[in-house]
Coordinates of C-alpha atoms in Angstrom, one line a residue:
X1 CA 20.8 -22.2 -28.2
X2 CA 21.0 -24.0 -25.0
X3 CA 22.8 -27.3 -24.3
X4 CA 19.4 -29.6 -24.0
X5 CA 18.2 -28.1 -27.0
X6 CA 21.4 -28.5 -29.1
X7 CA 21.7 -31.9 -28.0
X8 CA 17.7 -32.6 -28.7
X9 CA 18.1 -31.0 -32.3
X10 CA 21.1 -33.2 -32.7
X11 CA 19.2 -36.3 -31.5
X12 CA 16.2 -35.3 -34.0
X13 CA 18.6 -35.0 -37.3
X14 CA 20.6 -38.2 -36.8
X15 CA 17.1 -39.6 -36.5
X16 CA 15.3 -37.7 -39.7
X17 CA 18.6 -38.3 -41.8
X18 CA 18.3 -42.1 -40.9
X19 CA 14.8 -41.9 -41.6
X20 CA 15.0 -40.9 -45.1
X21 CA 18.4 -42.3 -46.2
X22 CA 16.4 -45.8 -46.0
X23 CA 15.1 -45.0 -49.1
X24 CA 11.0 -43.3 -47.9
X25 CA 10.1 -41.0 -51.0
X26 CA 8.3 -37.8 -50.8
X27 CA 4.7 -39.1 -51.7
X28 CA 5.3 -42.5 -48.8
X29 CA 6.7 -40.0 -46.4
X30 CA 3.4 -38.1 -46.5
X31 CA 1.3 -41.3 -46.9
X32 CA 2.5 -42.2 -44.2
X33 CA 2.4 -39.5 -42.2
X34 CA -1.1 -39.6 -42.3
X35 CA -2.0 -43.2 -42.5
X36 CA -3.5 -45.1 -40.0
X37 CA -1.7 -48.6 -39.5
X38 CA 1.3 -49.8 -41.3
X39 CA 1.0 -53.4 -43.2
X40 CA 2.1 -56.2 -41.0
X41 CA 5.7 -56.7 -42.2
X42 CA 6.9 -54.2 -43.4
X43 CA 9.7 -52.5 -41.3
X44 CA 10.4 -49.9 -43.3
X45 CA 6.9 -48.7 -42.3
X46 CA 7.7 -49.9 -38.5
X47 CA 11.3 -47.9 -38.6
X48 CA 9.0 -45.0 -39.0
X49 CA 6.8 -45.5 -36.0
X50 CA 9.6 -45.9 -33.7
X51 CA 10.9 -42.5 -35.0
X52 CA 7.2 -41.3 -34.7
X53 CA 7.3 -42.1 -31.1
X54 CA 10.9 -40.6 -30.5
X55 CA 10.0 -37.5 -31.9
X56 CA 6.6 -37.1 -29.3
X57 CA 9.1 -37.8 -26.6
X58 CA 11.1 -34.5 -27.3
X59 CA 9.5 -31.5 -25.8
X60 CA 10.1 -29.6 -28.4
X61 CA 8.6 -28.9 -31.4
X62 CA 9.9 -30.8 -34.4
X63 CA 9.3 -31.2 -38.4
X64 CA 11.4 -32.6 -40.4
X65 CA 11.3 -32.1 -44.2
X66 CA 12.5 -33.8 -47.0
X67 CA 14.6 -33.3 -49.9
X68 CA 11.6 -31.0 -52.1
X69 CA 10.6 -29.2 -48.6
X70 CA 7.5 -31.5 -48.1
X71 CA 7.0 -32.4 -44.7
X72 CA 7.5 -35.6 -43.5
X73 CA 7.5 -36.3 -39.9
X74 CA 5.9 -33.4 -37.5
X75 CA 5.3 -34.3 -33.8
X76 CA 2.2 -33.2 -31.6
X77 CA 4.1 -30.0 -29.9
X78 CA 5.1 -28.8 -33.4
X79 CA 1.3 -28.5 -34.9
X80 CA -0.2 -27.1 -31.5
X81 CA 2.6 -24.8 -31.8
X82 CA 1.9 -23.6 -35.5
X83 CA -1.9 -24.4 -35.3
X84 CA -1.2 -27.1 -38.2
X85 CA -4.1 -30.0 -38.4
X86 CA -2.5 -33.3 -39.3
X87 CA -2.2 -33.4 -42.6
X88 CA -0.4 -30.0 -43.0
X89 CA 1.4 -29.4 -46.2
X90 CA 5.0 -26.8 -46.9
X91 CA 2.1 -24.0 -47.5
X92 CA 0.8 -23.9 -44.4
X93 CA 3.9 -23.2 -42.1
X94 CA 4.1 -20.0 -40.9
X95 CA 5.8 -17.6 -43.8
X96 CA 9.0 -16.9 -41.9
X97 CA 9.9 -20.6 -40.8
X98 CA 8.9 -21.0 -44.4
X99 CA 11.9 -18.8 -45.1
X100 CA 14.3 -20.1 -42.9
X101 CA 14.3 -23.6 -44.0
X102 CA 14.8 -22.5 -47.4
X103 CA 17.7 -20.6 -46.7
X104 CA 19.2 -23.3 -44.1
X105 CA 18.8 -25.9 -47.5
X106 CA 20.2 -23.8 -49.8
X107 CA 23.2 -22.9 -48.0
X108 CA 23.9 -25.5 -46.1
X109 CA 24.0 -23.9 -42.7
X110 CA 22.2 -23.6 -39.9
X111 CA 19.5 -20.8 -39.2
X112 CA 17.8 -19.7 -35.8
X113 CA 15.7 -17.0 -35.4
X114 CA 13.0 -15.7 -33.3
X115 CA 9.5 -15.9 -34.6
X116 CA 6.4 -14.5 -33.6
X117 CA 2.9 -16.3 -34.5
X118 CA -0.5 -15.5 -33.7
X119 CA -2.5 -19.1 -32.8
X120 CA -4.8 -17.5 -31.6
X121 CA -2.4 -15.8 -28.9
X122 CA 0.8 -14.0 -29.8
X123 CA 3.5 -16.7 -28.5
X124 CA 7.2 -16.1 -29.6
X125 CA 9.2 -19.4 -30.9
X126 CA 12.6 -20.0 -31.2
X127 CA 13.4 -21.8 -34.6
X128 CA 16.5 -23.7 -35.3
X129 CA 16.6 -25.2 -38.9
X130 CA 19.6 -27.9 -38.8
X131 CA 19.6 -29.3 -42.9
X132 CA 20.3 -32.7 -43.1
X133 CA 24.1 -34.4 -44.7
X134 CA 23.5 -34.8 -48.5
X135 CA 20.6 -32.5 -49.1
X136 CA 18.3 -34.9 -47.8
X137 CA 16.2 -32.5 -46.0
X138 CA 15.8 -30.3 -42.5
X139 CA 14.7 -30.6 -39.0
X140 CA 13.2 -27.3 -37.8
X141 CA 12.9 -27.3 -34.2
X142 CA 10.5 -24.9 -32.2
X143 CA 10.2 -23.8 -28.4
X144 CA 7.9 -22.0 -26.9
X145 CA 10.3 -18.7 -25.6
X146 CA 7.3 -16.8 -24.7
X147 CA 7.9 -16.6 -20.7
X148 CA 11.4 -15.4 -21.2
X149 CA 10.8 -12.9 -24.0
X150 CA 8.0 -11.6 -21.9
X151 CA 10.6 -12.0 -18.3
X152 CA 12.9 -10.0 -20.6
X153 CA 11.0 -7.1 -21.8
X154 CA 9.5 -6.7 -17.9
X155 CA 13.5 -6.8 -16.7
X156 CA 14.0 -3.9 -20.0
X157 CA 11.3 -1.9 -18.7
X158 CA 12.1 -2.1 -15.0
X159 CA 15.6 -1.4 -15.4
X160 CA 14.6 2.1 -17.4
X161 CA 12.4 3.0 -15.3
X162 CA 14.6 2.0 -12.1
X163 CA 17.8 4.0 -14.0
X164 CA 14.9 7.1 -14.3
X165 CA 14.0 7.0 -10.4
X166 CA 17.2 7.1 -9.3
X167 CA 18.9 10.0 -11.3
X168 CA 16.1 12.3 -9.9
X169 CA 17.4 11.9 -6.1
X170 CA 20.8 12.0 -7.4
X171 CA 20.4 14.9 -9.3
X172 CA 18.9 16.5 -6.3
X173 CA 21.3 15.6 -3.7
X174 CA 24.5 17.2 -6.5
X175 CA 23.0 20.3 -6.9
X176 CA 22.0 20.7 -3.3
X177 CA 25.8 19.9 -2.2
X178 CA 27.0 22.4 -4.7
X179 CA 24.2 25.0 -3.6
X180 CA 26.1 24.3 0.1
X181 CA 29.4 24.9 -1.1
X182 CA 28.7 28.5 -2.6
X183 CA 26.7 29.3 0.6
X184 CA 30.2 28.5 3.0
X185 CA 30.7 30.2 5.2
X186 CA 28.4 33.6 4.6
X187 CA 25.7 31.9 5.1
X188 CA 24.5 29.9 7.2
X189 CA 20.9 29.7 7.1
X190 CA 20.8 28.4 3.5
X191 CA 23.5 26.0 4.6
X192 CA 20.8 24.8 6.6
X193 CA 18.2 25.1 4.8
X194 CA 19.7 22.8 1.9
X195 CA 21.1 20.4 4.5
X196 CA 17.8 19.7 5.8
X197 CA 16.7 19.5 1.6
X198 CA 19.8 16.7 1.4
X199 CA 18.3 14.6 3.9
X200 CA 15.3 14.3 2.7
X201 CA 16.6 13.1 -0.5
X202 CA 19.0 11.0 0.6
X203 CA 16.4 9.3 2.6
X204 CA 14.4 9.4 -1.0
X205 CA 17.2 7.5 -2.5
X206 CA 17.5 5.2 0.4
X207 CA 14.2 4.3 0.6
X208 CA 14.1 3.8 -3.4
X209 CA 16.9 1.4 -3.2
X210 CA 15.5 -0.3 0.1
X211 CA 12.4 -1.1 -2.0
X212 CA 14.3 -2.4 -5.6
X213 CA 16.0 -4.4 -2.9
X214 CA 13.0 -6.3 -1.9
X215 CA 11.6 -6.7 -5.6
X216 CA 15.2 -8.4 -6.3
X217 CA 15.1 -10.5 -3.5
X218 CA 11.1 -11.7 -3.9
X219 CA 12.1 -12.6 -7.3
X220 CA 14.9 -15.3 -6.4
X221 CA 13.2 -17.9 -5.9
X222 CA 15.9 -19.5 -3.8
X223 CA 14.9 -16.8 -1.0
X224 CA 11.6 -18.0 -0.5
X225 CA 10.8 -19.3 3.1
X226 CA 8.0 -22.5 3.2
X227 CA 6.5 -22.4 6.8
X228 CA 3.5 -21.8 8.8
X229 CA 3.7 -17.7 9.1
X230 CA 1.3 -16.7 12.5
X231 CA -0.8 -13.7 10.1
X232 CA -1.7 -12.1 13.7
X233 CA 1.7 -11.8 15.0
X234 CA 2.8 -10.2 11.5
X235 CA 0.6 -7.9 11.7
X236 CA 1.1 -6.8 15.5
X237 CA 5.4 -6.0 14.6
X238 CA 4.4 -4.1 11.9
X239 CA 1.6 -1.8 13.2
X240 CA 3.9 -1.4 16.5
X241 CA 7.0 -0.2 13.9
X242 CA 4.7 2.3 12.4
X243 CA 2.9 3.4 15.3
X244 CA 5.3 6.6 16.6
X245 CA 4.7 7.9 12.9
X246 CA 0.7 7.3 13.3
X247 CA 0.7 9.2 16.5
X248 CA 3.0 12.4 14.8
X249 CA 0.6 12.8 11.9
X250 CA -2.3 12.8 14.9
X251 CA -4.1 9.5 13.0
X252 CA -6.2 6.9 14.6
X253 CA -5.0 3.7 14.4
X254 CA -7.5 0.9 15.1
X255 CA -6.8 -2.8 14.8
X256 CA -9.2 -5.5 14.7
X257 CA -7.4 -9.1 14.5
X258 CA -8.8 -12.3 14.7
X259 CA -5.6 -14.9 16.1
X260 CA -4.9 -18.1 15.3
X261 CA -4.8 -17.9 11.7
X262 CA -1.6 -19.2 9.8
X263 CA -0.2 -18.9 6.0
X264 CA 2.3 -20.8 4.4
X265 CA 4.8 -19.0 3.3
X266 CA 7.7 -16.4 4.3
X267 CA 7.7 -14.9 6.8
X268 CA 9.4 -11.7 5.9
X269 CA 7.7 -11.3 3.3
X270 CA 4.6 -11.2 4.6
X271 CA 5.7 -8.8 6.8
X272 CA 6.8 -6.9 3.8
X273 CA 3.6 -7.0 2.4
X274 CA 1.8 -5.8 5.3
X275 CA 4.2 -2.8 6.1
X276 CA 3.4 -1.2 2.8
X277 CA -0.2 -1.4 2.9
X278 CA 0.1 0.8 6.0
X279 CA 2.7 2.6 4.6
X280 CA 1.0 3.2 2.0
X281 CA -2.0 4.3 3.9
X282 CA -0.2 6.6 6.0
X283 CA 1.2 8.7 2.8
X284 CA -2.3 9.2 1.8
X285 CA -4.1 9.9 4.6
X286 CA -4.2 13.7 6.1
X287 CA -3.7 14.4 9.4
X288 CA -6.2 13.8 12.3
X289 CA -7.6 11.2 9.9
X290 CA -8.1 7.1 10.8
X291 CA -6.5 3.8 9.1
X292 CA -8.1 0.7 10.2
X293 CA -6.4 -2.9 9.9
X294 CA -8.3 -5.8 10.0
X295 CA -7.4 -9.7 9.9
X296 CA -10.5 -12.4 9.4
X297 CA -11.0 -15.6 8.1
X298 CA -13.4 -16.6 5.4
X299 CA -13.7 -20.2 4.3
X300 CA -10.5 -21.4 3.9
X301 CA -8.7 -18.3 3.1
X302 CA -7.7 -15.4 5.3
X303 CA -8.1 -11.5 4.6
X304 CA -5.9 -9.0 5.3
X305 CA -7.4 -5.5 5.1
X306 CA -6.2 -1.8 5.7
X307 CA -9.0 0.8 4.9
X308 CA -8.0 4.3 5.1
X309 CA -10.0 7.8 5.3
X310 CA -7.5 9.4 3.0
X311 CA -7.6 10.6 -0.7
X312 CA -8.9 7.8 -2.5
X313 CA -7.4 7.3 -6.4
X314 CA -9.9 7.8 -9.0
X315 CA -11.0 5.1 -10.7
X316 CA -9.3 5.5 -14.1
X317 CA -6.2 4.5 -12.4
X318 CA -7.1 1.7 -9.9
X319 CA -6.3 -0.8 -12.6
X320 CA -2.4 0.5 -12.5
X321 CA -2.0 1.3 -9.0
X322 CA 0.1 -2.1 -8.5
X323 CA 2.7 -1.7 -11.4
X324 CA 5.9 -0.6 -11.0
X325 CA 6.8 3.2 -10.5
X326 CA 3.0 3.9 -11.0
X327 CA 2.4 6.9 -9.0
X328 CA -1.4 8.3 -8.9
X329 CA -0.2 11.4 -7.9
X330 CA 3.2 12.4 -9.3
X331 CA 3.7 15.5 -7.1
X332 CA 2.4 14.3 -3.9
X333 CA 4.1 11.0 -4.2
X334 CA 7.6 12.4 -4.1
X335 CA 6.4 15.2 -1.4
X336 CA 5.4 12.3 0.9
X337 CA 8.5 10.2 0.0
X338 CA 6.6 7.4 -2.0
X339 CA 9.0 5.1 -4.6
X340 CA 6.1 4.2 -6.9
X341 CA 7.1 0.0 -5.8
X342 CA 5.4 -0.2 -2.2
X343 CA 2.4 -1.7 -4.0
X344 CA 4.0 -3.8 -6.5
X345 CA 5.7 -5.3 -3.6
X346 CA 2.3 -6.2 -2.0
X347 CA 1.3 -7.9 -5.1
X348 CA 4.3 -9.8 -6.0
X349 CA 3.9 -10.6 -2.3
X350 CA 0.0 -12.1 -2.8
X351 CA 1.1 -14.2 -5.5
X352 CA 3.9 -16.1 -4.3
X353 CA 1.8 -16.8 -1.2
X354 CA -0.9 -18.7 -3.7
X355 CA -3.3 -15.2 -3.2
X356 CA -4.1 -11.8 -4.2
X357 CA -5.2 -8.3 -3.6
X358 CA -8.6 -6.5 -4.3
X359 CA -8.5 -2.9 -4.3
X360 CA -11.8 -0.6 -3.1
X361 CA -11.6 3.1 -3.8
X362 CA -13.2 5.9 -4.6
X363 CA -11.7 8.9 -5.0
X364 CA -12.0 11.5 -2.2
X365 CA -13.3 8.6 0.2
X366 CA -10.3 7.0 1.1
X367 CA -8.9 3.4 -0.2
X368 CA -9.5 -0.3 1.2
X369 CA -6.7 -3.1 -0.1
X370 CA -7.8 -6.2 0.7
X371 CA -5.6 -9.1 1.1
X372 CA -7.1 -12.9 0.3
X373 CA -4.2 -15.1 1.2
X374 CA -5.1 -19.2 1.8
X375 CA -4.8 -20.6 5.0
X376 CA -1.7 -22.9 6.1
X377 CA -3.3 -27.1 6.5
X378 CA -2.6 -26.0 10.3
X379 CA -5.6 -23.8 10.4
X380 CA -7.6 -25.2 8.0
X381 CA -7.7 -27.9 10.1
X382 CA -8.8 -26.5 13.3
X383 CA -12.3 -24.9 14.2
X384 CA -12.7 -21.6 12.9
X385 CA -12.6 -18.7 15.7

């Protein structure tokens, strides 16, 4: 349990236990929980507004229960949480937090637990049941863990499937040094042959922990660049870096860029983005074939797009193409040298940058990924070109 929420819990109980020491019985603790005004006069009755009040300025859920387990007290966050109405009774809580505060009252101790409820989304809630001095009662406290149960089981998954990639160039780079060593010194054109093999997977492996590189760094926040990024010039670097591979594989690269139009954002990470679209379209495009980039402005938004003549991706996997380690084509992603992230990357990309990506395909026709990224106040304020 973190400090704010220890010390929030803590807050809550001093307040519940003061609360019901003052002598509020089961039956006036649920009147009033559900009455409208108190009498003038009675501060009993006024005591219990002010906790009321305290208790809707604590962000997290809270219901506090009384000596027989009725509640008593139950702020705003706590019903939207449970999907409770107002005049909720013990039977209603969800069966597990049910649970819990009967074991935190009978034994005296505290109990925290995970829970998930359906509301009418899943959402996971972390519930600390503190019982109150004197068997007066509990406080159960609730927050919403969702986010970081969800942040966890992505970081489970991508560390798997990151632990999975990497063996397999590992793997492949052992065996080919020992395949070297037994071919020493009688002969020499296998020596070759699997030194040429080690290259290319130590490339592989270099290129596999170039890209989990970026992913790591687009995901600390504290990295993130705010400033007007020139789109144009972006793109001009990063077709000139890939141009001398272009022009080996014999493709046609055309460029069609409208200047002038700026994004807010990082600047390297735009680049990023860019450089494995056409990455990406050069893997999948044969030789002799033709990748076209394009840069536009609609409205106030700008569009980045790289159309290729290449393979295409059927349509049963366009929806996956941008997770992690998804590869369309197993075998002739590793033959080309693709990680399965370069597209990932362009996503994560798109939605820092306040964008995203549309994906046109059809398979045997080639691929379009569009880019719709908003425009910097800079350009939005000038006349469109």
């Amino acid at each position: 349990m973190n400090l704010w929420l220890a010390l929030s819990v803590g807050l809550v109980a001093g307040l519940a236990l003061g609360l019901l020491l003052r002598g509020r019985s089961s039956s006036n603790a649920v009147e009033h929980e559900f009455s409208s005004e108190p009498p003038a006069g009675n501060s009993e009755r006024v005591d219990g507004l002010v906790g009321e009040e305290l208790l809707e300025a604590v962000s997290e859920g809270v219901i506090v229960l009384n000596d027989v387990m009725n509640p008593v007290l139950a702020n705003s966050a706590a019903r939207e949480q449970l999907s409770l109405d107002r005049g909720f009774g013990f039977a209603e809580i969800p069966s597990e937090v049910r649970s819990m505060a009967r074991r935190a009252f009978s034994t005296g101790e505290p109990v925290v637990e995970i829970v998930e409820v359906w509301n009418p989304r899943q959402r996971s809630l972390e519930v600390n049941v503190v019982p109150l001095a004197g068997e007066a009662g509990a406080v159960v406290s609730l927050r919403d863990v969702s986010d970081e149960q969800r942040a966890q089981t992505i970081r489970r998954r991508f560390v798997t499937h990151a632990s999975h990639e990497l063996k397999t160039p590992v793997a492949g780079i052992q065996a080919l040094a020992e395949a070297v060593l037994e071919a020493l010194p009688d002969d020499p054109e296998a020596v070759e042959r699997f030194g040429q093999r080690l290259v290319l997977e130590s490339e592989r492996l270099g290129r596999l922990i170039g890209d989990l590189l970026d992913l790591s760094r687009l995901e600390d926040p504290g990295s993130f660049l705010d400033k007007p990024v020139d789109l144009a010039a972006v793109i001009a670097v990063e077709v000139a870096e890939i141009g001398p591979r272009v022009e080996a594989k014999r493709i046609r690269l055309q460029t069609e860029v409208t200047p002038g139009l700026f994004a807010r954002g990082d600047d390297q990470q735009l680049a990023l983005l860019v450089r494995n679209l056409l990455d990406n379209a050069y893997r999948y495009t044969s030789e002799e074939g033709s990748i076209e980039v394009s840069l536009r402005r609609e409205l106030e938004g700008a569009i980045i797009e790289v159309s290729d003549d290449g393979v295409g991706i059927p349509m049963k996997a366009q929806a996956r193409v941008f997770e992690r380690f998804f590869r369309v084509d197993e075998a002739r992603s590793r033959t080309s040298g693709g990680t399965g992230l370069g597209l990932a990357i362009v996503k994560h990309v798109a939605d820092l940058h306040g964008g995203h990506v549309e994906l046109l395909s059809e398979f045997g026709e080639g691929s379009t990924f569009r880019v719709h990224l908003p425009l910097a106040p800079e350009t939005i304020g000038s006349e469109a070109t």
